[in-house]
Amino acid sequence: MSRAANVTIHRSQFPEAVRGDLLASLRARRVNHKFHYDSVRQTQKWLALHQKYSASRNDADCRRNYENAFVAAAAEIKSKSVHVIGLGCGGGQKDTRLLKLLKSRGREVFYTPCDVSTAMVLTARQTTLAVLPEENCFPLVCDLATAADLQAVFRARPSTLGSRLLTFFGMIPNFEPERILPKLAALVRPQDFLLFSANLAPGPNYAAGVKKILPQYDNDLTRDWLMTFLLDLGVARRDGELRFAVENGRFGLKRVTAYFHFKRSRQIAIESEAFAFQAGEAIRLFFSYRYTPERVQQVLAGYGLKVCDQWIAKSGEEGVFLCCPRR
Ligand SMILES: C[S@@+](CC[C@H](N)C(=O)[O-])C[C@H]1O[C@@H](n2cnc3c(N)ncnc32)[C@H](O)[C@@H]1O
């Protein structure tokens, strides 16, 4: 393996764009989730908590569901080569299992790990090199929410012959659906496949289901990961308290939120710009929408993405959805 990696950095993650997004987060008192994956330290903390709490890592049935979804996608794709585009690839574990499966079915595989975090993209690249040669991997750092020219960016990727299979695993909970889904729908061309996964609220009672999964967020590892953003900006733990709650969002959806409530005043300075937080004020650090299978289908359909098959964990806490080409 060569000692260097070629990574394309889209302008949406150039320093001036990231700085603008950070200032916007502090002004609005709503942290853009991408700032929780910014540094190597945050990436490591997230990977550790994902390892501990993610159903796809810890629940054999959920893991099997992913495998079954990959088998079904592989059966649908008839072309000799497949380009997997991992949107928000994280550490690339799921995409790597998918690539391995496609390869075992005789396909030539290409991979674009795409994430806002360079550390994640490099981790995904490393993971995936067990399955494909370096020259078939095209790492891309990019902000999926703000990049306006993503279609052109992906068109310009090498090896776009054959089929394209986009993955959007575990991404939808951390975005306002009306912001990200038009972007996703524009990226999925009529002839493309999409594999999508979402954290779900288990059981027949939606509100009770969301309440049940609250401990998956309100725990030490998640608190430590989320607080890193504020601590790195000079806030001290004793300046306030991190509180988790359930709130109502758009489309009749519910989400788990985490707000840091200041108990005393604190100023945050980003170069010449200062942000004053008074005692009693709060900043939203995080939200995670919980869907149900019906809500996933409904919301995706609103953006022209039709689910053709789905695999729901017996726990009811995670689902994988396949959208097939629109013929
Ligand atoms: C919950 S993780 C999911 C990771 C992976 N897909 C999985 O299922 O294990 C969310 C990922 O989205 C990335 N991310 C967050 N905001 C993003 C954005 N605006 N554009 C691209 N990636 C983003 C994070 O860096 C992180 O790797």
mmCIF file of C-alpha atoms and ligand atoms in Angstrom:
data_model
loop_
_atom_site.group_PDB
_atom_site.id
_atom_site.type_symbol
_atom_site.label_atom_id
_atom_site.label_comp_id
_atom_site.label_asym_id
_atom_site.label_seq_id
_atom_site.Cartn_x
_atom_site.Cartn_y
_atom_site.Cartn_z
ATOM 1 C CA MET A 1 0.000 0.000 0.000
ATOM 2 C CA SER A 2 1.362 3.472 -0.850
ATOM 3 C CA ARG A 3 2.330 5.839 1.960
ATOM 4 C CA ALA A 4 0.058 8.648 0.801
ATOM 5 C CA ALA A 5 -3.633 8.867 -0.057
ATOM 6 C CA ASN A 6 -5.183 11.081 -2.685
ATOM 7 C CA VAL A 7 -8.249 12.727 -1.188
ATOM 8 C CA THR A 8 -10.426 15.218 -3.048
ATOM 9 C CA ILE A 9 -11.596 18.077 -0.839
ATOM 10 C CA HIS A 10 -14.719 19.797 -2.098
ATOM 11 C CA ARG A 11 -14.920 23.561 -1.532
ATOM 12 C CA SER A 12 -17.832 23.039 0.885
ATOM 13 C CA GLN A 13 -15.149 21.861 3.350
ATOM 14 C CA PHE A 14 -12.556 24.538 2.575
ATOM 15 C CA PRO A 15 -11.538 26.424 5.737
ATOM 16 C CA GLU A 16 -13.523 29.589 4.963
ATOM 17 C CA ALA A 17 -16.711 27.578 4.381
ATOM 18 C CA VAL A 18 -16.225 25.588 7.595
ATOM 19 C CA ARG A 19 -15.545 28.798 9.529
ATOM 20 C CA GLY A 20 -18.752 30.338 8.155
ATOM 21 C CA ASP A 21 -20.722 27.231 9.169
ATOM 22 C CA LEU A 22 -19.236 27.343 12.675
ATOM 23 C CA LEU A 23 -20.164 31.013 13.126
ATOM 24 C CA ALA A 24 -23.679 30.260 11.846
ATOM 25 C CA SER A 25 -24.006 27.425 14.392
ATOM 26 C CA LEU A 26 -22.990 29.668 17.286
ATOM 27 C CA ARG A 27 -25.206 32.550 16.154
ATOM 28 C CA ALA A 28 -28.239 30.259 15.834
ATOM 29 C CA ARG A 29 -27.399 28.332 19.031
ATOM 30 C CA ARG A 30 -27.849 25.162 16.980
ATOM 31 C CA VAL A 31 -24.782 23.125 16.267
ATOM 32 C CA ASN A 32 -24.450 21.703 12.795
ATOM 33 C CA HIS A 33 -23.865 17.985 13.376
ATOM 34 C CA LYS A 34 -20.807 18.010 11.182
ATOM 35 C CA PHE A 35 -18.887 19.737 13.973
ATOM 36 C CA HIS A 36 -19.128 16.592 16.084
ATOM 37 C CA TYR A 37 -16.954 14.702 13.585
ATOM 38 C CA ASP A 38 -14.393 17.430 12.935
ATOM 39 C CA SER A 39 -11.282 16.306 14.739
ATOM 40 C CA VAL A 40 -9.474 12.994 14.949
ATOM 41 C CA ARG A 41 -10.386 12.896 18.670
ATOM 42 C CA GLN A 42 -14.118 13.359 17.947
ATOM 43 C CA THR A 43 -13.941 10.732 15.206
ATOM 44 C CA GLN A 44 -12.368 8.257 17.632
ATOM 45 C CA LYS A 45 -14.952 9.009 20.310
ATOM 46 C CA TRP A 46 -17.805 8.544 17.840
ATOM 47 C CA LEU A 47 -16.352 5.281 16.513
ATOM 48 C CA ALA A 48 -16.098 4.015 20.121
ATOM 49 C CA LEU A 49 -19.702 4.848 20.969
ATOM 50 C CA HIS A 50 -20.901 3.464 17.617
ATOM 51 C CA GLN A 51 -19.084 0.233 18.460
ATOM 52 C CA LYS A 52 -20.851 0.080 21.845
ATOM 53 C CA TYR A 53 -24.402 1.190 20.977
ATOM 54 C CA SER A 54 -24.983 0.636 17.255
ATOM 55 C CA ALA A 55 -27.459 -2.154 16.549
ATOM 56 C CA SER A 56 -25.599 -2.885 13.313
ATOM 57 C CA ARG A 57 -22.551 -3.810 15.441
ATOM 58 C CA ASN A 58 -24.212 -5.490 18.416
ATOM 59 C CA ASP A 59 -27.451 -7.041 17.240
ATOM 60 C CA ALA A 60 -26.888 -10.182 15.138
ATOM 61 C CA ASP A 61 -30.350 -9.878 13.625
ATOM 62 C CA CYS A 62 -29.697 -6.297 12.567
ATOM 63 C CA ARG A 63 -26.340 -7.292 11.059
ATOM 64 C CA ARG A 64 -28.100 -10.076 9.152
ATOM 65 C CA ASN A 65 -30.595 -7.551 7.818
ATOM 66 C CA TYR A 66 -27.802 -5.486 6.330
ATOM 67 C CA GLU A 67 -26.327 -8.635 4.740
ATOM 68 C CA ASN A 68 -29.732 -9.578 3.332
ATOM 69 C CA ALA A 69 -30.190 -6.087 1.936
ATOM 70 C CA PHE A 70 -26.738 -6.298 0.321
ATOM 71 C CA VAL A 71 -27.587 -9.690 -1.210
ATOM 72 C CA ALA A 72 -30.842 -8.285 -2.603
ATOM 73 C CA ALA A 73 -29.110 -5.235 -4.057
ATOM 74 C CA ALA A 74 -26.420 -7.452 -5.620
ATOM 75 C CA ALA A 75 -29.128 -9.628 -7.196
ATOM 76 C CA GLU A 76 -30.841 -6.570 -8.708
ATOM 77 C CA ILE A 77 -27.644 -5.138 -10.177
ATOM 78 C CA LYS A 78 -26.855 -6.861 -13.443
ATOM 79 C CA SER A 79 -23.827 -4.899 -14.662
ATOM 80 C CA LYS A 80 -20.272 -6.220 -14.461
ATOM 81 C CA SER A 81 -18.963 -3.253 -12.489
ATOM 82 C CA VAL A 82 -20.514 -1.347 -9.614
ATOM 83 C CA HIS A 83 -19.516 2.000 -8.165
ATOM 84 C CA VAL A 84 -20.568 2.282 -4.518
ATOM 85 C CA ILE A 85 -20.850 5.857 -3.273
ATOM 86 C CA GLY A 86 -20.909 5.966 0.514
ATOM 87 C CA LEU A 87 -22.668 9.210 1.452
ATOM 88 C CA GLY A 88 -21.619 10.003 5.022
ATOM 89 C CA CYS A 89 -19.480 6.845 5.010
ATOM 90 C CA GLY A 90 -18.247 7.152 8.616
ATOM 91 C CA GLY A 91 -15.668 4.448 9.287
ATOM 92 C CA GLY A 92 -16.862 2.586 6.176
ATOM 93 C CA GLN A 93 -17.651 -0.713 7.938
ATOM 94 C CA LYS A 94 -21.053 -1.212 6.312
ATOM 95 C CA ASP A 95 -19.874 -0.102 2.873
ATOM 96 C CA THR A 96 -16.935 -2.509 3.116
ATOM 97 C CA ARG A 97 -19.260 -5.435 3.847
ATOM 98 C CA LEU A 98 -21.344 -4.389 0.841
ATOM 99 C CA LEU A 99 -18.290 -4.145 -1.422
ATOM 100 C CA LYS A 100 -17.076 -7.553 -0.223
ATOM 101 C CA LEU A 101 -20.433 -9.100 -1.059
ATOM 102 C CA LEU A 102 -20.538 -7.478 -4.512
ATOM 103 C CA LYS A 103 -17.002 -8.670 -5.180
ATOM 104 C CA SER A 104 -17.870 -12.212 -4.096
ATOM 105 C CA ARG A 105 -20.651 -12.082 -6.718
ATOM 106 C CA GLY A 106 -18.072 -11.450 -9.428
ATOM 107 C CA ARG A 107 -18.527 -7.683 -9.776
ATOM 108 C CA GLU A 108 -15.651 -5.291 -10.285
ATOM 109 C CA VAL A 109 -16.094 -2.752 -7.493
ATOM 110 C CA PHE A 110 -15.250 0.929 -7.224
ATOM 111 C CA TYR A 111 -15.782 3.024 -4.133
ATOM 112 C CA THR A 112 -16.169 6.679 -3.276
ATOM 113 C CA PRO A 113 -16.115 7.110 0.508
ATOM 114 C CA CYS A 114 -17.678 10.533 1.001
ATOM 115 C CA ASP A 115 -17.904 12.312 4.333
ATOM 116 C CA VAL A 116 -17.541 15.737 5.843
ATOM 117 C CA SER A 117 -14.698 14.445 8.018
ATOM 118 C CA THR A 118 -11.282 13.789 6.500
ATOM 119 C CA ALA A 119 -10.498 11.420 9.382
ATOM 120 C CA MET A 120 -13.638 9.374 8.608
ATOM 121 C CA VAL A 121 -12.902 9.275 4.876
ATOM 122 C CA LEU A 122 -9.373 8.057 5.553
ATOM 123 C CA THR A 123 -10.662 5.472 8.047
ATOM 124 C CA ALA A 124 -13.206 4.233 5.502
ATOM 125 C CA ARG A 125 -10.543 4.108 2.806
ATOM 126 C CA GLN A 126 -8.281 2.070 5.072
ATOM 127 C CA THR A 127 -11.096 -0.349 5.974
ATOM 128 C CA THR A 128 -12.091 -0.858 2.390
ATOM 129 C CA LEU A 129 -8.594 -1.507 1.068
ATOM 130 C CA ALA A 130 -8.983 -5.025 2.450
ATOM 131 C CA VAL A 131 -11.515 -5.556 -0.333
ATOM 132 C CA LEU A 132 -10.487 -3.396 -3.294
ATOM 133 C CA PRO A 133 -7.289 -2.028 -4.823
ATOM 134 C CA GLU A 134 -6.248 1.552 -4.033
ATOM 135 C CA GLU A 135 -6.766 2.660 -7.623
ATOM 136 C CA ASN A 136 -10.491 1.764 -7.328
ATOM 137 C CA CYS A 137 -11.039 3.997 -4.296
ATOM 138 C CA PHE A 138 -11.686 7.757 -4.698
ATOM 139 C CA PRO A 139 -12.008 9.433 -1.262
ATOM 140 C CA LEU A 140 -14.059 12.626 -1.204
ATOM 141 C CA VAL A 141 -14.445 15.123 1.635
ATOM 142 C CA CYS A 142 -17.563 17.166 1.168
ATOM 143 C CA ASP A 143 -20.521 18.680 3.000
ATOM 144 C CA LEU A 144 -23.581 16.971 1.555
ATOM 145 C CA ALA A 145 -25.896 19.611 2.984
ATOM 146 C CA THR A 146 -24.233 22.667 1.496
ATOM 147 C CA ALA A 147 -22.441 21.523 -1.675
ATOM 148 C CA ALA A 148 -24.546 22.874 -4.531
ATOM 149 C CA ASP A 149 -22.862 20.982 -7.383
ATOM 150 C CA LEU A 150 -22.812 17.417 -6.106
ATOM 151 C CA GLN A 151 -24.282 15.898 -9.260
ATOM 152 C CA ALA A 152 -21.431 17.323 -11.314
ATOM 153 C CA VAL A 153 -18.887 16.247 -8.679
ATOM 154 C CA PHE A 154 -20.084 12.646 -8.848
ATOM 155 C CA ARG A 155 -20.373 12.699 -12.631
ATOM 156 C CA ALA A 156 -16.711 13.671 -12.757
ATOM 157 C CA ARG A 157 -15.668 10.706 -10.570
ATOM 158 C CA PRO A 158 -13.693 8.047 -12.427
ATOM 159 C CA SER A 159 -15.376 4.730 -13.303
ATOM 160 C CA THR A 160 -18.943 5.921 -13.479
ATOM 161 C CA LEU A 161 -19.587 3.257 -16.110
ATOM 162 C CA GLY A 162 -21.593 0.282 -14.874
ATOM 163 C CA SER A 163 -24.144 0.663 -12.099
ATOM 164 C CA ARG A 164 -24.111 3.151 -9.286
ATOM 165 C CA LEU A 165 -25.200 2.144 -5.823
ATOM 166 C CA LEU A 166 -25.460 4.957 -3.300
ATOM 167 C CA THR A 167 -25.517 4.266 0.416
ATOM 168 C CA PHE A 168 -26.996 6.627 2.987
ATOM 169 C CA PHE A 169 -26.589 4.686 6.196
ATOM 170 C CA GLY A 170 -27.504 6.224 9.540
ATOM 171 C CA MET A 171 -27.561 9.716 8.059
ATOM 172 C CA ILE A 172 -31.204 10.719 7.973
ATOM 173 C CA PRO A 173 -31.681 11.009 11.782
ATOM 174 C CA ASN A 174 -29.256 13.954 12.015
ATOM 175 C CA PHE A 175 -30.734 16.101 9.246
ATOM 176 C CA GLU A 176 -33.921 18.037 8.799
ATOM 177 C CA PRO A 177 -35.556 15.812 6.159
ATOM 178 C CA GLU A 178 -36.690 18.743 4.032
ATOM 179 C CA ARG A 179 -33.092 19.984 3.808
ATOM 180 C CA ILE A 180 -31.237 16.801 2.959
ATOM 181 C CA LEU A 181 -33.753 14.717 1.025
ATOM 182 C CA PRO A 182 -34.012 17.036 -2.006
ATOM 183 C CA LYS A 183 -30.191 16.819 -2.224
ATOM 184 C CA LEU A 184 -30.219 13.041 -1.923
ATOM 185 C CA ALA A 185 -33.037 12.680 -4.458
ATOM 186 C CA ALA A 186 -31.143 14.864 -6.933
ATOM 187 C CA LEU A 187 -28.057 12.671 -6.562
ATOM 188 C CA VAL A 188 -29.877 9.391 -7.182
ATOM 189 C CA ARG A 189 -30.273 9.239 -10.969
ATOM 190 C CA PRO A 190 -33.258 7.257 -12.321
ATOM 191 C CA GLN A 191 -30.964 4.309 -13.151
ATOM 192 C CA ASP A 192 -29.234 4.248 -9.739
ATOM 193 C CA PHE A 193 -29.779 2.066 -6.675
ATOM 194 C CA LEU A 194 -29.980 3.473 -3.174
ATOM 195 C CA LEU A 195 -29.501 1.643 0.132
ATOM 196 C CA PHE A 196 -30.743 3.693 3.047
ATOM 197 C CA SER A 197 -30.875 2.934 6.756
ATOM 198 C CA ALA A 198 -32.547 4.641 9.673
ATOM 199 C CA ASN A 199 -32.824 4.307 13.413
ATOM 200 C CA LEU A 200 -36.413 3.485 14.233
ATOM 201 C CA ALA A 201 -38.771 3.868 17.158
ATOM 202 C CA PRO A 202 -39.714 0.320 18.224
ATOM 203 C CA GLY A 203 -43.210 -0.949 18.974
ATOM 204 C CA PRO A 204 -46.721 0.061 17.964
ATOM 205 C CA ASN A 205 -46.797 3.223 20.087
ATOM 206 C CA TYR A 206 -44.540 5.786 18.372
ATOM 207 C CA ALA A 207 -44.141 8.121 21.375
ATOM 208 C CA ALA A 208 -43.406 5.215 23.749
ATOM 209 C CA GLY A 209 -40.907 3.779 21.246
ATOM 210 C CA VAL A 210 -38.947 7.039 21.114
ATOM 211 C CA LYS A 211 -38.906 7.250 24.893
ATOM 212 C CA LYS A 212 -37.656 3.670 25.126
ATOM 213 C CA ILE A 213 -34.507 4.343 23.104
ATOM 214 C CA LEU A 214 -33.544 7.506 25.025
ATOM 215 C CA PRO A 215 -30.819 5.653 27.077
ATOM 216 C CA GLN A 216 -29.009 4.913 23.804
ATOM 217 C CA TYR A 217 -28.224 8.662 23.738
ATOM 218 C CA ASP A 218 -28.286 9.694 27.377
ATOM 219 C CA ASN A 219 -25.116 7.889 28.412
ATOM 220 C CA ASP A 220 -21.505 8.739 29.287
ATOM 221 C CA LEU A 221 -19.936 7.950 25.898
ATOM 222 C CA THR A 222 -22.434 10.117 23.993
ATOM 223 C CA ARG A 223 -22.192 12.952 26.532
ATOM 224 C CA ASP A 224 -18.414 12.879 26.299
ATOM 225 C CA TRP A 225 -18.511 12.885 22.470
ATOM 226 C CA LEU A 226 -21.022 15.762 22.238
ATOM 227 C CA MET A 227 -19.315 17.885 24.912
ATOM 228 C CA THR A 228 -16.004 17.765 23.010
ATOM 229 C CA PHE A 229 -17.319 20.451 20.644
ATOM 230 C CA LEU A 230 -17.974 22.916 23.494
ATOM 231 C CA LEU A 231 -14.867 22.003 25.502
ATOM 232 C CA ASP A 232 -12.691 22.640 22.433
ATOM 233 C CA LEU A 233 -14.207 26.138 22.235
ATOM 234 C CA GLY A 234 -13.270 26.891 25.852
ATOM 235 C CA VAL A 235 -16.547 26.038 27.618
ATOM 236 C CA ALA A 236 -16.079 24.165 30.903
ATOM 237 C CA ARG A 237 -18.292 21.253 31.976
ATOM 238 C CA ARG A 238 -19.244 23.169 35.139
ATOM 239 C CA ASP A 239 -20.588 26.073 32.999
ATOM 240 C CA GLY A 240 -23.817 24.183 32.564
ATOM 241 C CA GLU A 241 -25.620 20.917 32.113
ATOM 242 C CA LEU A 242 -26.251 18.653 29.111
ATOM 243 C CA ARG A 243 -29.888 17.537 29.014
ATOM 244 C CA PHE A 244 -31.569 15.034 26.709
ATOM 245 C CA ALA A 245 -35.235 15.236 25.769
ATOM 246 C CA VAL A 246 -37.759 14.148 23.140
ATOM 247 C CA GLU A 247 -39.320 16.843 20.943
ATOM 248 C CA ASN A 248 -41.650 17.039 17.950
ATOM 249 C CA GLY A 249 -40.174 17.801 14.528
ATOM 250 C CA ARG A 250 -41.456 18.194 10.962
ATOM 251 C CA PHE A 251 -43.637 15.609 9.153
ATOM 252 C CA GLY A 252 -45.108 14.425 12.470
ATOM 253 C CA LEU A 253 -41.709 12.991 13.426
ATOM 254 C CA LYS A 254 -40.208 12.881 16.896
ATOM 255 C CA ARG A 255 -36.566 13.304 17.751
ATOM 256 C CA VAL A 256 -34.191 12.959 20.667
ATOM 257 C CA THR A 257 -32.386 16.223 21.394
ATOM 258 C CA ALA A 258 -29.414 17.237 23.506
ATOM 259 C CA TYR A 259 -29.146 20.843 24.739
ATOM 260 C CA PHE A 260 -26.394 22.329 26.873
ATOM 261 C CA HIS A 261 -28.037 24.660 29.406
ATOM 262 C CA PHE A 262 -25.700 27.358 30.711
ATOM 263 C CA LYS A 263 -25.749 27.819 34.492
ATOM 264 C CA ARG A 264 -23.444 30.841 34.302
ATOM 265 C CA SER A 265 -22.406 33.257 31.604
ATOM 266 C CA ARG A 266 -19.635 32.285 29.226
ATOM 267 C CA GLN A 267 -18.095 33.953 26.209
ATOM 268 C CA ILE A 268 -16.834 32.011 23.202
ATOM 269 C CA ALA A 269 -14.450 33.821 20.851
ATOM 270 C CA ILE A 270 -13.785 32.764 17.280
ATOM 271 C CA GLU A 271 -10.992 35.089 16.184
ATOM 272 C CA SER A 272 -12.552 38.580 16.293
ATOM 273 C CA GLU A 273 -16.121 37.390 16.751
ATOM 274 C CA ALA A 274 -17.461 36.856 20.282
ATOM 275 C CA PHE A 275 -20.557 34.929 21.324
ATOM 276 C CA ALA A 276 -21.959 35.598 24.768
ATOM 277 C CA PHE A 277 -24.076 32.946 26.449
ATOM 278 C CA GLN A 278 -25.988 34.056 29.534
ATOM 279 C CA ALA A 279 -27.024 31.873 32.462
ATOM 280 C CA GLY A 280 -30.344 30.248 31.525
ATOM 281 C CA GLU A 281 -29.552 30.164 27.775
ATOM 282 C CA ALA A 282 -29.158 26.879 25.920
ATOM 283 C CA ILE A 283 -27.410 25.677 22.793
ATOM 284 C CA ARG A 284 -28.674 22.670 20.876
ATOM 285 C CA LEU A 285 -25.824 20.216 20.368
ATOM 286 C CA PHE A 286 -27.618 17.337 18.722
ATOM 287 C CA PHE A 287 -30.845 15.803 17.480
ATOM 288 C CA SER A 288 -31.722 12.376 16.174
ATOM 289 C CA TYR A 289 -35.029 11.757 14.424
ATOM 290 C CA ARG A 290 -36.539 8.342 14.995
ATOM 291 C CA TYR A 291 -38.666 7.017 12.155
ATOM 292 C CA THR A 292 -40.905 4.007 11.726
ATOM 293 C CA PRO A 293 -40.835 1.906 8.509
ATOM 294 C CA GLU A 294 -44.058 3.593 7.322
ATOM 295 C CA ARG A 295 -42.675 7.050 8.073
ATOM 296 C CA VAL A 296 -39.468 6.279 6.122
ATOM 297 C CA GLN A 297 -41.473 5.142 3.086
ATOM 298 C CA GLN A 298 -43.767 8.134 3.272
ATOM 299 C CA VAL A 299 -41.069 10.755 3.671
ATOM 300 C CA LEU A 300 -38.875 9.234 0.921
ATOM 301 C CA ALA A 301 -41.852 8.986 -1.446
ATOM 302 C CA GLY A 302 -42.401 12.714 -0.988
ATOM 303 C CA TYR A 303 -39.052 13.183 -2.757
ATOM 304 C CA GLY A 304 -39.652 10.613 -5.515
ATOM 305 C CA LEU A 305 -37.657 7.829 -3.817
ATOM 306 C CA LYS A 306 -39.683 4.640 -3.804
ATOM 307 C CA VAL A 307 -38.748 1.853 -1.393
ATOM 308 C CA CYS A 308 -38.820 -1.500 -3.248
ATOM 309 C CA ASP A 309 -37.746 -3.685 -0.312
ATOM 310 C CA GLN A 310 -36.994 -3.318 3.384
ATOM 311 C CA TRP A 311 -35.459 -5.249 6.268
ATOM 312 C CA ILE A 312 -36.522 -4.328 9.786
ATOM 313 C CA ALA A 313 -34.629 -5.598 12.855
ATOM 314 C CA LYS A 314 -36.692 -7.778 15.206
ATOM 315 C CA SER A 315 -35.948 -5.216 17.929
ATOM 316 C CA GLY A 316 -37.767 -2.687 15.708
ATOM 317 C CA GLU A 317 -34.879 -0.263 16.260
ATOM 318 C CA GLU A 318 -33.230 -0.168 12.849
ATOM 319 C CA GLY A 319 -34.296 -0.677 9.256
ATOM 320 C CA VAL A 320 -32.538 -0.995 5.900
ATOM 321 C CA PHE A 321 -34.393 0.164 2.790
ATOM 322 C CA LEU A 322 -33.633 -0.473 -0.880
ATOM 323 C CA CYS A 323 -34.759 1.974 -3.544
ATOM 324 C CA CYS A 324 -34.513 0.524 -7.058
ATOM 325 C CA PRO A 325 -34.150 2.368 -10.365
ATOM 326 C CA ARG A 326 -37.240 4.263 -11.513
ATOM 327 C CA ARG A 327 -38.053 2.587 -14.811
HETATM 328 C C1 LIG B 1 -24.126 8.614 12.258
HETATM 329 S S1 LIG B 1 -22.687 8.630 11.296
HETATM 330 C C2 LIG B 1 -23.043 7.349 10.083
HETATM 331 C C3 LIG B 1 -21.791 6.721 9.526
HETATM 332 C C4 LIG B 1 -21.961 5.499 8.620
HETATM 333 N N1 LIG B 1 -22.746 5.796 7.450
HETATM 334 C C5 LIG B 1 -22.558 4.337 9.390
HETATM 335 O O1 LIG B 1 -23.724 4.011 9.170
HETATM 336 O O2 LIG B 1 -21.851 3.750 10.211
HETATM 337 C C6 LIG B 1 -22.875 10.106 10.409
HETATM 338 C C7 LIG B 1 -21.718 10.428 9.446
HETATM 339 O O3 LIG B 1 -22.128 11.550 8.665
HETATM 340 C C8 LIG B 1 -21.046 12.444 8.516
HETATM 341 N N2 LIG B 1 -21.637 13.765 8.283
HETATM 342 C C9 LIG B 1 -22.273 14.567 9.171
HETATM 343 N N3 LIG B 1 -22.712 15.681 8.568
HETATM 344 C C10 LIG B 1 -22.351 15.566 7.259
HETATM 345 C C11 LIG B 1 -22.523 16.387 6.125
HETATM 346 N N4 LIG B 1 -23.131 17.565 6.228
HETATM 347 N N5 LIG B 1 -22.039 15.969 4.937
HETATM 348 C C12 LIG B 1 -21.374 14.773 4.843
HETATM 349 N N6 LIG B 1 -21.183 13.948 5.881
HETATM 350 C C13 LIG B 1 -21.680 14.341 7.080
HETATM 351 C C14 LIG B 1 -20.266 12.314 9.803
HETATM 352 O O4 LIG B 1 -18.939 12.733 9.673
HETATM 353 C C15 LIG B 1 -20.407 10.825 10.106
HETATM 354 O O5 LIG B 1 -19.361 10.079 9.561
#
